[in-house]
């Protein structure tokens, strides 16, 4: 399943003529999957996948990230409740909390008499978020290449204090997202989602003065209809509502909470 | 070149017994490459690679990122000067400035009468950095799968105001990193770099109380020696110095600069 060829995947993504095929279409096929089969994933496979994550680029080899796998059902239940009650946090064969992690490097620095005060700067928060996202996405690509499916859980940011309590997180660590991993069920219906036209995302030489989004609104409306989802609001309307200041689902505390944990203090 | 098998790549990374091979070793083989051959990369290949980037997961399908390709030699020169004078910014066959981008979504929201004030929150800065890093790393995996090599340029954060000026970046956009892409030269010497042992990065159920880093210091010292690099300081010493508060290379302005551009204001 989920084995579209390059041309088909491209057309689902962009409804445009595909370029010649320079790489495996797996890199175009990503979709979030929330329902997994019972097929187990052995720990040795997870070990390899974490090895892929660790093989991602990392600024100055600082490796400002960590990952916690959570398999205990009670702990999964508590995490799911904290993360918008998403069923896949409970049911995924493997669940990971990815962490931006300054703690380990602070330990290393202090062991050699350095104060590590630079970690207080926003620069190092930004760096840790980049590091952890690069690591996670390399793991995701490796997982998808072997037929696994995934779902990122951004709702791990809904209640950062509760997540920190549940996972014993020290100062200088923060969970920006979780990751569910499993084999998809046989009749999984998740489809490749259309994305913005390339000329609205990829610019040449300089940022443009205008960007056309009407074409994407039309394409997404057709997609919602094809998926039997509500199609009476456009992508611009959905997305605009998502970023008004009434839908932050707890995340409005992020700035003050992160500063209290030592991130982005200056 | 750069075609280590799974076992070899794993041993270079971890000096430990590899797990069984569940996926292509390309996901373990990443190294930064700074010298590229003259072999050209056609624009259709770049189009496909940007398509891979766009296929990465993105929070709520908001797609809070963009990418600018810069091929003009004068502009490359100016960017290189702003980014720690790194030669590969000048010489790479393709160079990309990846952007955290709130601007496009603000345009969409305002076109339907939404104020998009939520974008002022740190939550949406964090989300945009995650989005752009996931996109870039999927592009990198696709590029490496076809024999290309890459180098991320974090020094694009050294002078954010200058980068914004050079690339015509509007409020609500920020370049967290650049990316060089090209075929490696035939005698490229870049090797797979050892990473922290898995038990220092991957934790089970909860964050641990102690982390052993001495083993990694020893392994990195052996690596520096094998690469004929200075091996008289350990990884902990190098990394500790990197995060003291004297090596921010301009990036100490990031918090105030980002807030002035509309990011993380609250």
Coordinates of C-alpha atoms in Angstrom, one line a residue:
Chain A
X1 CA 0.0 0.0 0.0
X2 CA 1.0 3.6 -0.4
X3 CA 3.1 2.7 -3.4
X4 CA 2.2 5.4 -5.9
X5 CA 4.8 5.8 -8.7
X6 CA 6.6 9.1 -9.1
X7 CA 4.3 10.5 -11.6
X8 CA 1.1 9.7 -9.7
X9 CA 2.6 11.0 -6.4
X10 CA 3.6 14.2 -8.1
X11 CA 0.2 14.7 -9.6
X12 CA -1.6 14.2 -6.3
X13 CA 0.8 16.7 -4.7
X14 CA 0.8 19.4 -7.3
X15 CA -1.7 18.6 -10.1
X16 CA 1.1 19.5 -12.5
X17 CA 3.4 17.8 -15.0
X18 CA 6.1 15.9 -13.1
X19 CA 9.8 16.4 -13.7
X20 CA 11.8 13.4 -14.8
X21 CA 12.3 11.0 -11.9
X22 CA 15.7 11.5 -10.3
X23 CA 14.9 9.6 -7.0
X24 CA 12.6 7.1 -5.4
X25 CA 9.0 8.3 -5.2
X26 CA 9.0 7.4 -1.5
X27 CA 10.2 11.0 -0.8
X28 CA 7.0 12.3 -2.4
X29 CA 4.6 9.8 -0.8
X30 CA 4.4 11.0 2.8
X31 CA 1.1 11.2 4.5
X32 CA 0.2 11.1 8.2
X33 CA -1.3 7.7 9.3
X34 CA -3.2 7.4 12.5
X35 CA -4.3 3.8 12.5
X36 CA -1.7 1.0 12.6
X37 CA -1.8 -2.8 12.1
X38 CA -0.9 -5.2 14.9
X39 CA 2.4 -6.1 13.1
X40 CA 5.2 -5.6 15.6
X41 CA 8.3 -3.7 15.0
X42 CA 11.3 -5.3 16.7
X43 CA 13.5 -3.2 18.9
X44 CA 16.5 -3.8 16.6
X45 CA 14.6 -2.0 13.9
X46 CA 14.0 0.9 16.2
X47 CA 17.7 0.9 17.1
X48 CA 18.5 1.2 13.4
X49 CA 15.9 4.0 13.0
X50 CA 17.4 6.0 15.9
X51 CA 20.7 5.4 14.2
X52 CA 19.3 7.1 11.1
X53 CA 18.0 10.0 13.2
X54 CA 21.5 10.3 14.8
X55 CA 23.0 10.4 11.3
X56 CA 21.3 13.7 10.4
X57 CA 23.3 16.8 10.2
X58 CA 23.7 18.6 13.5
X59 CA 25.2 22.1 14.1
X60 CA 28.9 21.9 15.1
X61 CA 28.2 18.2 16.0
X62 CA 26.6 19.5 19.3
X63 CA 23.7 17.0 18.9
X64 CA 21.2 19.2 20.8
X65 CA 18.4 16.7 20.8
X66 CA 17.3 13.4 22.5
X67 CA 14.4 11.0 22.1
X68 CA 12.4 9.0 24.6
X69 CA 10.4 6.0 23.5
X70 CA 7.3 5.4 25.6
X71 CA 5.8 1.9 25.6
X72 CA 4.3 1.8 29.0
X73 CA 0.5 1.8 28.5
X74 CA -0.3 4.0 31.6
X75 CA 2.3 6.5 30.6
X76 CA 1.0 6.5 27.0
X77 CA -2.5 7.2 28.4
X78 CA -1.3 10.1 30.4
X79 CA 0.6 11.5 27.4
X80 CA -2.4 11.1 25.2
X81 CA -4.6 13.0 27.6
X82 CA -2.0 15.9 27.7
X83 CA -1.8 15.9 23.9
X84 CA -5.3 16.7 22.8
X85 CA -6.4 13.1 23.5
X86 CA -5.2 11.8 20.1
X87 CA -5.9 8.1 19.8
X88 CA -2.7 7.3 17.9
X89 CA -0.6 8.3 20.9
X90 CA -2.3 5.4 22.8
X91 CA -2.3 2.9 19.9
X92 CA 0.8 3.3 17.9
X93 CA 3.2 0.3 18.1
X94 CA 6.0 2.8 19.0
X95 CA 5.7 6.3 20.3
X96 CA 8.5 8.8 20.7
X97 CA 8.9 12.1 22.4
X98 CA 11.5 14.1 20.6
X99 CA 13.4 16.6 22.7
X100 CA 15.3 19.8 22.1
X101 CA 18.1 19.1 24.6
X102 CA 20.6 21.5 26.2
X103 CA 20.9 19.5 29.3
X104 CA 23.4 16.9 28.0
X105 CA 25.7 19.5 26.5
X106 CA 25.6 21.6 29.7
X107 CA 26.7 18.5 31.6
X108 CA 29.5 18.0 29.2
X109 CA 30.6 21.7 29.3
X110 CA 30.5 21.8 33.1
X111 CA 32.5 18.6 33.3
X112 CA 35.4 20.5 31.7
X113 CA 34.9 23.8 33.6
X114 CA 32.9 25.7 30.9
X115 CA 29.8 27.6 32.0
X116 CA 27.7 27.0 28.9
X117 CA 26.0 30.4 29.4
X118 CA 25.7 30.8 25.6
X119 CA 22.8 28.2 25.8
X120 CA 20.7 31.0 27.4
X121 CA 20.5 32.7 24.0
X122 CA 17.6 32.3 21.5
X123 CA 20.3 31.2 19.0
X124 CA 20.7 27.9 20.9
X125 CA 16.9 27.3 21.2
X126 CA 16.7 27.8 17.5
X127 CA 19.6 25.4 16.9
X128 CA 18.1 22.7 19.1
X129 CA 14.8 22.9 17.4
X130 CA 16.5 22.6 14.0
X131 CA 18.7 19.7 15.2
X132 CA 15.7 17.7 16.6
X133 CA 13.6 18.3 13.5
X134 CA 16.4 17.2 11.1
X135 CA 16.9 14.0 13.2
X136 CA 13.2 13.2 13.3
X137 CA 12.7 13.6 9.6
X138 CA 15.7 11.5 8.6
X139 CA 14.2 8.8 10.9
X140 CA 10.8 9.3 9.2
X141 CA 12.3 8.9 5.7
X142 CA 14.1 5.7 6.7
X143 CA 10.9 4.4 8.4
X144 CA 8.8 5.2 5.3
X145 CA 11.4 3.5 3.0
X146 CA 10.7 0.2 4.8
X147 CA 6.9 0.5 4.6
X148 CA 6.2 2.0 8.0
X149 CA 3.9 5.0 8.5
X150 CA 4.1 7.8 10.9
X151 CA 2.3 10.7 12.5
X152 CA 3.9 13.7 14.2
X153 CA 2.2 14.9 17.3
X154 CA 2.5 18.7 17.6
X155 CA 0.0 18.6 20.5
X156 CA 2.9 17.6 22.7
X157 CA 3.2 21.4 23.0
X158 CA -0.3 21.9 24.4
X159 CA 0.8 21.4 28.0
X160 CA 4.6 21.5 28.2
X161 CA 4.7 21.5 32.0
X162 CA 2.6 18.3 32.2
X163 CA 4.8 16.6 29.5
X164 CA 7.9 17.6 31.4
X165 CA 6.5 16.1 34.6
X166 CA 5.4 12.8 33.0
X167 CA 8.8 12.3 31.2
X168 CA 11.1 13.5 34.1
X169 CA 12.4 16.3 31.8
X170 CA 15.2 18.4 33.4
X171 CA 15.7 22.1 32.8
X172 CA 17.1 22.7 29.3
X173 CA 14.9 20.1 27.7
X174 CA 11.6 20.6 25.8
X175 CA 9.4 18.3 23.7
X176 CA 8.4 20.1 20.5
X177 CA 6.7 17.1 19.0
X178 CA 6.0 13.4 19.4
X179 CA 6.1 10.7 16.7
X180 CA 3.9 7.7 16.2
X181 CA 5.4 4.8 14.2
X182 CA 3.7 1.6 12.9
X183 CA 2.7 -0.4 9.9
X184 CA -0.5 1.1 8.4
X185 CA -3.7 -1.0 8.5
X186 CA -4.5 -2.7 5.2
X187 CA -7.4 -0.4 4.3
X188 CA -5.8 2.8 5.5
X189 CA -7.5 5.6 3.5
X190 CA -5.0 8.4 4.2
X191 CA -4.1 10.0 0.8
X192 CA -1.3 12.2 -0.4
X193 CA -2.3 15.8 0.3
X194 CA -2.0 18.5 -2.3
X195 CA 0.6 21.2 -1.4
X196 CA 1.1 24.8 -2.5
X197 CA 2.2 25.3 -6.1
X198 CA 6.0 25.4 -6.4
X199 CA 6.0 29.0 -7.5
X200 CA 4.3 30.0 -4.1
X201 CA 7.1 28.3 -2.1
X202 CA 10.2 28.2 -4.2
X203 CA 11.5 31.7 -5.2
X204 CA 14.5 32.6 -7.4
X205 CA 17.2 35.0 -6.1
X206 CA 14.9 37.1 -3.9
X207 CA 11.6 36.9 -2.1
X208 CA 8.8 38.1 -4.4
X209 CA 6.4 41.0 -3.9
X210 CA 3.2 39.0 -4.5
X211 CA 2.2 35.4 -4.1
X212 CA -0.9 33.8 -5.7
X213 CA -2.8 31.5 -3.4
X214 CA -6.2 31.3 -5.1
X215 CA -5.1 28.4 -7.2
X216 CA -4.3 26.4 -4.1
X217 CA -7.6 27.2 -2.5
X218 CA -9.3 25.7 -5.5
X219 CA -7.2 22.6 -5.5
X220 CA -7.6 22.0 -1.8
X221 CA -11.4 22.4 -2.0
X222 CA -11.4 19.7 -4.7
X223 CA -9.3 17.5 -2.4
X224 CA -11.6 18.0 0.6
X225 CA -14.5 17.0 -1.7
X226 CA -12.7 13.9 -3.0
X227 CA -12.1 12.9 0.7
X228 CA -15.7 13.5 1.7
X229 CA -14.4 16.2 4.1
X230 CA -16.2 19.5 4.6
X231 CA -15.4 21.6 1.6
X232 CA -17.3 24.8 2.5
X233 CA -14.2 26.6 3.8
X234 CA -11.1 27.2 1.7
X235 CA -7.5 26.5 2.8
X236 CA -7.1 30.2 3.4
X237 CA -10.1 30.3 5.6
X238 CA -9.2 27.1 7.6
X239 CA -5.6 28.3 7.9
X240 CA -6.5 31.8 8.8
X241 CA -8.8 30.6 11.6
X242 CA -5.9 28.3 12.8
X243 CA -3.7 31.4 13.3
X244 CA -6.1 33.8 14.9
X245 CA -5.4 34.3 18.6
X246 CA -8.2 32.0 19.8
X247 CA -6.9 28.6 18.8
X248 CA -3.7 28.2 20.7
X249 CA -4.9 25.2 22.7
X250 CA -2.6 26.0 25.7
X251 CA 0.4 26.9 23.6
X252 CA 0.1 30.6 24.4
X253 CA 2.3 29.8 27.5
X254 CA 5.2 28.6 25.4
X255 CA 7.3 31.7 25.6
X256 CA 7.2 32.1 29.3
X257 CA 7.4 28.4 30.0
X258 CA 10.5 28.0 27.8
X259 CA 12.2 31.0 29.4
X260 CA 11.5 29.5 32.8
X261 CA 13.3 26.3 31.7
X262 CA 16.3 28.2 30.5
X263 CA 15.5 28.5 26.8
X264 CA 15.7 31.8 24.9
X265 CA 16.2 33.9 28.0
X266 CA 18.1 36.4 26.0
Chain B
X1 CA 31.8 7.2 -3.6
X2 CA 30.3 7.5 -0.1
X3 CA 28.8 4.0 -0.6
X4 CA 29.6 2.3 2.7
X5 CA 27.4 -0.7 3.4
X6 CA 25.0 -0.7 6.4
X7 CA 27.5 -2.5 8.7
X8 CA 30.4 -0.2 7.8
X9 CA 28.4 3.0 8.1
X10 CA 27.0 1.8 11.5
X11 CA 30.5 1.0 12.8
X12 CA 31.8 4.4 11.7
X13 CA 28.9 6.1 13.5
X14 CA 28.8 4.1 16.7
X15 CA 31.7 1.6 16.9
X16 CA 29.2 -0.9 18.0
X17 CA 27.6 -4.1 16.7
X18 CA 25.0 -3.1 14.0
X19 CA 21.4 -4.2 14.1
X20 CA 20.0 -6.2 11.2
X21 CA 19.6 -4.0 8.1
X22 CA 16.0 -2.9 7.8
X23 CA 16.6 0.0 5.3
X24 CA 19.1 1.4 2.8
X25 CA 22.3 2.5 4.4
X26 CA 22.0 5.9 2.7
X27 CA 20.2 7.1 5.8
X28 CA 23.3 6.4 7.9
X29 CA 25.8 7.8 5.5
X30 CA 25.3 11.5 5.8
X31 CA 28.3 13.8 6.0
X32 CA 28.7 17.4 5.1
X33 CA 30.6 18.0 1.9
X34 CA 32.0 21.4 1.1
X35 CA 33.8 20.8 -2.3
X36 CA 31.7 19.9 -5.3
X37 CA 32.5 18.7 -8.8
X38 CA 31.6 20.6 -12.0
X39 CA 28.8 18.2 -12.8
X40 CA 25.7 20.2 -13.3
X41 CA 22.3 19.5 -11.7
X42 CA 19.5 20.3 -14.1
X43 CA 16.7 22.5 -12.9
X44 CA 14.2 19.7 -13.3
X45 CA 16.1 17.7 -10.6
X46 CA 15.9 20.7 -8.3
X47 CA 12.2 20.9 -9.0
X48 CA 11.8 17.3 -7.9
X49 CA 13.9 17.9 -4.8
X50 CA 11.8 20.9 -3.8
X51 CA 8.8 18.6 -4.4
X52 CA 10.3 16.2 -1.9
X53 CA 10.8 19.1 0.6
X54 CA 7.1 20.0 0.1
X55 CA 6.1 16.4 0.8
X56 CA 7.4 16.6 4.4
X57 CA 4.9 16.7 7.2
X58 CA 3.7 20.2 8.1
X59 CA 1.7 21.3 11.1
X60 CA -2.0 21.6 10.2
X61 CA -0.9 21.8 6.5
X62 CA 0.0 25.5 7.2
X63 CA 3.3 25.1 5.2
X64 CA 5.1 27.8 7.3
X65 CA 8.3 27.7 5.2
X66 CA 9.7 28.8 1.8
X67 CA 13.0 28.4 0.0
X68 CA 15.0 30.8 -2.2
X69 CA 17.5 29.4 -4.7
X70 CA 20.4 31.8 -5.3
X71 CA 22.4 31.3 -8.5
X72 CA 23.5 34.9 -9.2
X73 CA 27.3 35.0 -8.5
X74 CA 27.3 38.5 -7.1
X75 CA 24.4 37.7 -4.7
X76 CA 26.2 34.5 -3.7
X77 CA 29.3 36.5 -3.0
X78 CA 27.4 38.9 -0.7
X79 CA 25.7 36.0 1.1
X80 CA 29.0 34.2 1.6
X81 CA 30.5 37.3 3.2
X82 CA 27.5 37.6 5.5
X83 CA 27.7 33.9 6.4
X84 CA 31.2 33.6 7.9
X85 CA 32.8 33.7 4.4
X86 CA 32.3 30.0 3.8
X87 CA 33.6 29.0 0.4
X88 CA 30.9 26.5 -0.4
X89 CA 28.3 29.2 -0.4
X90 CA 30.1 30.7 -3.4
X91 CA 31.0 27.4 -5.1
X92 CA 28.1 25.0 -4.7
X93 CA 26.2 24.2 -7.9
X94 CA 23.0 25.1 -6.1
X95 CA 22.5 27.2 -3.0
X96 CA 19.3 27.6 -1.1
X97 CA 18.2 29.9 1.7
X98 CA 15.5 28.1 3.6
X99 CA 13.0 30.4 5.3
X100 CA 10.6 30.2 8.3
X101 CA 7.7 32.0 6.6
X102 CA 4.7 33.6 8.3
X103 CA 4.2 36.1 5.6
X104 CA 2.5 33.9 3.1
X105 CA 0.0 32.6 5.6
X106 CA -0.7 36.2 6.9
X107 CA -1.5 37.2 3.3
X108 CA -3.9 34.2 3.0
X109 CA -5.5 34.9 6.4
X110 CA -6.0 38.6 5.7
X111 CA -7.5 37.8 2.3
X112 CA -10.4 36.1 4.1
X113 CA -10.7 38.8 6.9
X114 CA -8.7 36.9 9.6
X115 CA -6.2 38.9 11.6
X116 CA -3.6 36.1 12.0
X117 CA -2.5 37.6 15.4
X118 CA -1.8 34.1 16.7
X119 CA 1.4 34.3 14.5
X120 CA 2.8 36.7 17.1
X121 CA 3.2 33.8 19.6
X122 CA 6.4 31.8 20.1
X123 CA 4.3 28.7 19.3
X124 CA 4.2 29.8 15.7
X125 CA 7.9 30.6 15.5
X126 CA 8.6 27.1 16.9
X127 CA 6.2 25.6 14.4
X128 CA 7.8 27.4 11.4
X129 CA 11.3 26.3 12.5
X130 CA 10.1 22.7 12.7
X131 CA 8.3 22.9 9.3
X132 CA 11.3 24.3 7.5
X133 CA 13.7 21.8 9.0
X134 CA 11.5 18.8 8.2
X135 CA 11.2 20.1 4.6
X136 CA 14.9 20.6 4.2
X137 CA 15.9 17.2 5.7
X138 CA 13.5 15.4 3.4
X139 CA 15.1 17.2 0.4
X140 CA 18.5 16.3 1.8
X141 CA 17.6 12.6 2.0
X142 CA 16.2 12.6 -1.5
X143 CA 19.4 14.4 -2.7
X144 CA 21.7 12.0 -1.0
X145 CA 19.8 9.0 -2.4
X146 CA 20.7 10.1 -5.9
X147 CA 24.4 10.7 -5.1
X148 CA 24.3 14.4 -4.3
X149 CA 26.0 15.8 -1.3
X150 CA 25.0 18.7 0.9
X151 CA 26.2 21.2 3.5
X152 CA 23.9 23.1 5.8
X153 CA 24.9 26.7 6.5
X154 CA 23.9 27.7 10.0
X155 CA 26.0 30.9 9.6
X156 CA 23.1 32.4 7.7
X157 CA 22.0 33.3 11.3
X158 CA 25.2 35.4 11.9
X159 CA 23.7 38.6 10.4
X160 CA 20.0 38.2 10.0
X161 CA 19.4 41.8 9.0
X162 CA 21.9 41.6 6.2
X163 CA 20.5 38.4 4.9
X164 CA 17.0 39.9 5.0
X165 CA 18.2 42.9 3.0
X166 CA 20.0 40.8 0.4
X167 CA 17.0 38.5 -0.2
X168 CA 14.2 41.1 0.0
X169 CA 12.7 39.3 3.0
X170 CA 9.5 40.8 4.4
X171 CA 8.5 40.9 8.0
X172 CA 7.4 37.4 9.2
X173 CA 10.2 35.6 7.3
X174 CA 13.6 34.5 8.7
X175 CA 16.4 32.4 7.2
X176 CA 17.5 29.8 9.9
X177 CA 19.9 28.0 7.5
X178 CA 21.2 27.7 4.0
X179 CA 21.9 24.6 2.0
X180 CA 24.6 23.8 -0.5
X181 CA 23.9 21.0 -3.0
X182 CA 26.2 19.4 -5.5
X183 CA 27.9 16.2 -6.6
X184 CA 31.0 15.6 -4.4
X185 CA 34.4 15.8 -6.0
X186 CA 35.9 12.4 -6.8
X187 CA 38.5 12.5 -4.0
X188 CA 36.3 14.1 -1.4
X189 CA 37.7 13.0 2.0
X190 CA 34.7 13.8 4.2
X191 CA 34.1 10.8 6.4
X192 CA 31.1 9.6 8.4
X193 CA 31.4 11.2 11.8
X194 CA 30.9 9.3 15.1
X195 CA 27.9 10.2 17.1
X196 CA 27.0 9.8 20.7
X197 CA 26.3 6.3 21.9
X198 CA 22.6 5.5 21.6
X199 CA 22.2 5.2 25.4
X200 CA 23.2 8.8 25.7
X201 CA 20.5 10.0 23.2
X202 CA 17.7 7.4 23.2
X203 CA 16.0 7.0 26.6
X204 CA 13.3 4.6 27.6
X205 CA 10.1 5.8 29.2
X206 CA 11.7 8.7 31.1
X207 CA 14.7 11.1 30.9
X208 CA 17.5 9.5 33.0
X209 CA 19.3 11.0 36.0
X210 CA 22.8 10.5 34.6
X211 CA 24.4 10.4 31.1
X212 CA 27.8 9.0 30.4
X213 CA 29.8 11.1 27.9
X214 CA 33.4 9.9 28.6
X215 CA 33.0 7.1 26.1
X216 CA 32.1 9.5 23.4
X217 CA 35.0 11.9 24.2
X218 CA 37.4 8.9 23.7
X219 CA 35.8 7.9 20.5
X220 CA 35.8 11.4 19.0
X221 CA 39.5 11.9 20.0
X222 CA 40.3 8.7 18.0
X223 CA 38.3 10.1 15.1
X224 CA 40.1 13.5 15.2
X225 CA 43.4 11.6 15.1
X226 CA 42.3 9.4 12.2
X227 CA 41.4 12.6 10.3
X228 CA 44.6 14.3 11.1
X229 CA 42.7 17.0 13.0
X230 CA 43.8 18.5 16.3
X231 CA 43.0 15.9 18.9
X232 CA 44.3 17.7 22.0
X233 CA 40.8 18.8 23.0
X234 CA 37.9 16.5 23.7
X235 CA 34.4 16.7 22.3
X236 CA 33.3 18.0 25.7
X237 CA 35.9 20.7 25.6
X238 CA 35.2 21.8 22.0
X239 CA 31.5 21.8 22.5
X240 CA 31.7 23.5 25.9
X241 CA 33.7 26.3 24.3
X242 CA 31.2 26.5 21.5
X243 CA 28.4 27.3 24.0
X244 CA 30.2 29.7 26.3
X245 CA 28.9 33.2 25.8
X246 CA 31.9 34.4 23.7
X247 CA 31.3 32.5 20.5
X248 CA 27.9 33.7 19.3
X249 CA 29.3 35.3 16.0
X250 CA 26.6 37.9 15.8
X251 CA 23.8 35.6 16.8
X252 CA 23.3 37.2 20.2
X253 CA 21.0 39.6 18.4
X254 CA 18.6 36.9 17.3
X255 CA 16.0 37.3 20.0
X256 CA 15.6 41.1 19.6
X257 CA 15.9 40.9 15.8
X258 CA 13.2 38.1 15.5
X259 CA 10.8 40.1 17.8
X260 CA 11.3 43.2 15.6
X261 CA 10.3 41.1 12.6
X262 CA 7.1 39.8 14.3
X263 CA 8.3 36.4 15.6
X264 CA 7.9 35.3 19.2
X265 CA 6.6 38.7 20.4
X266 CA 4.6 36.9 23.1

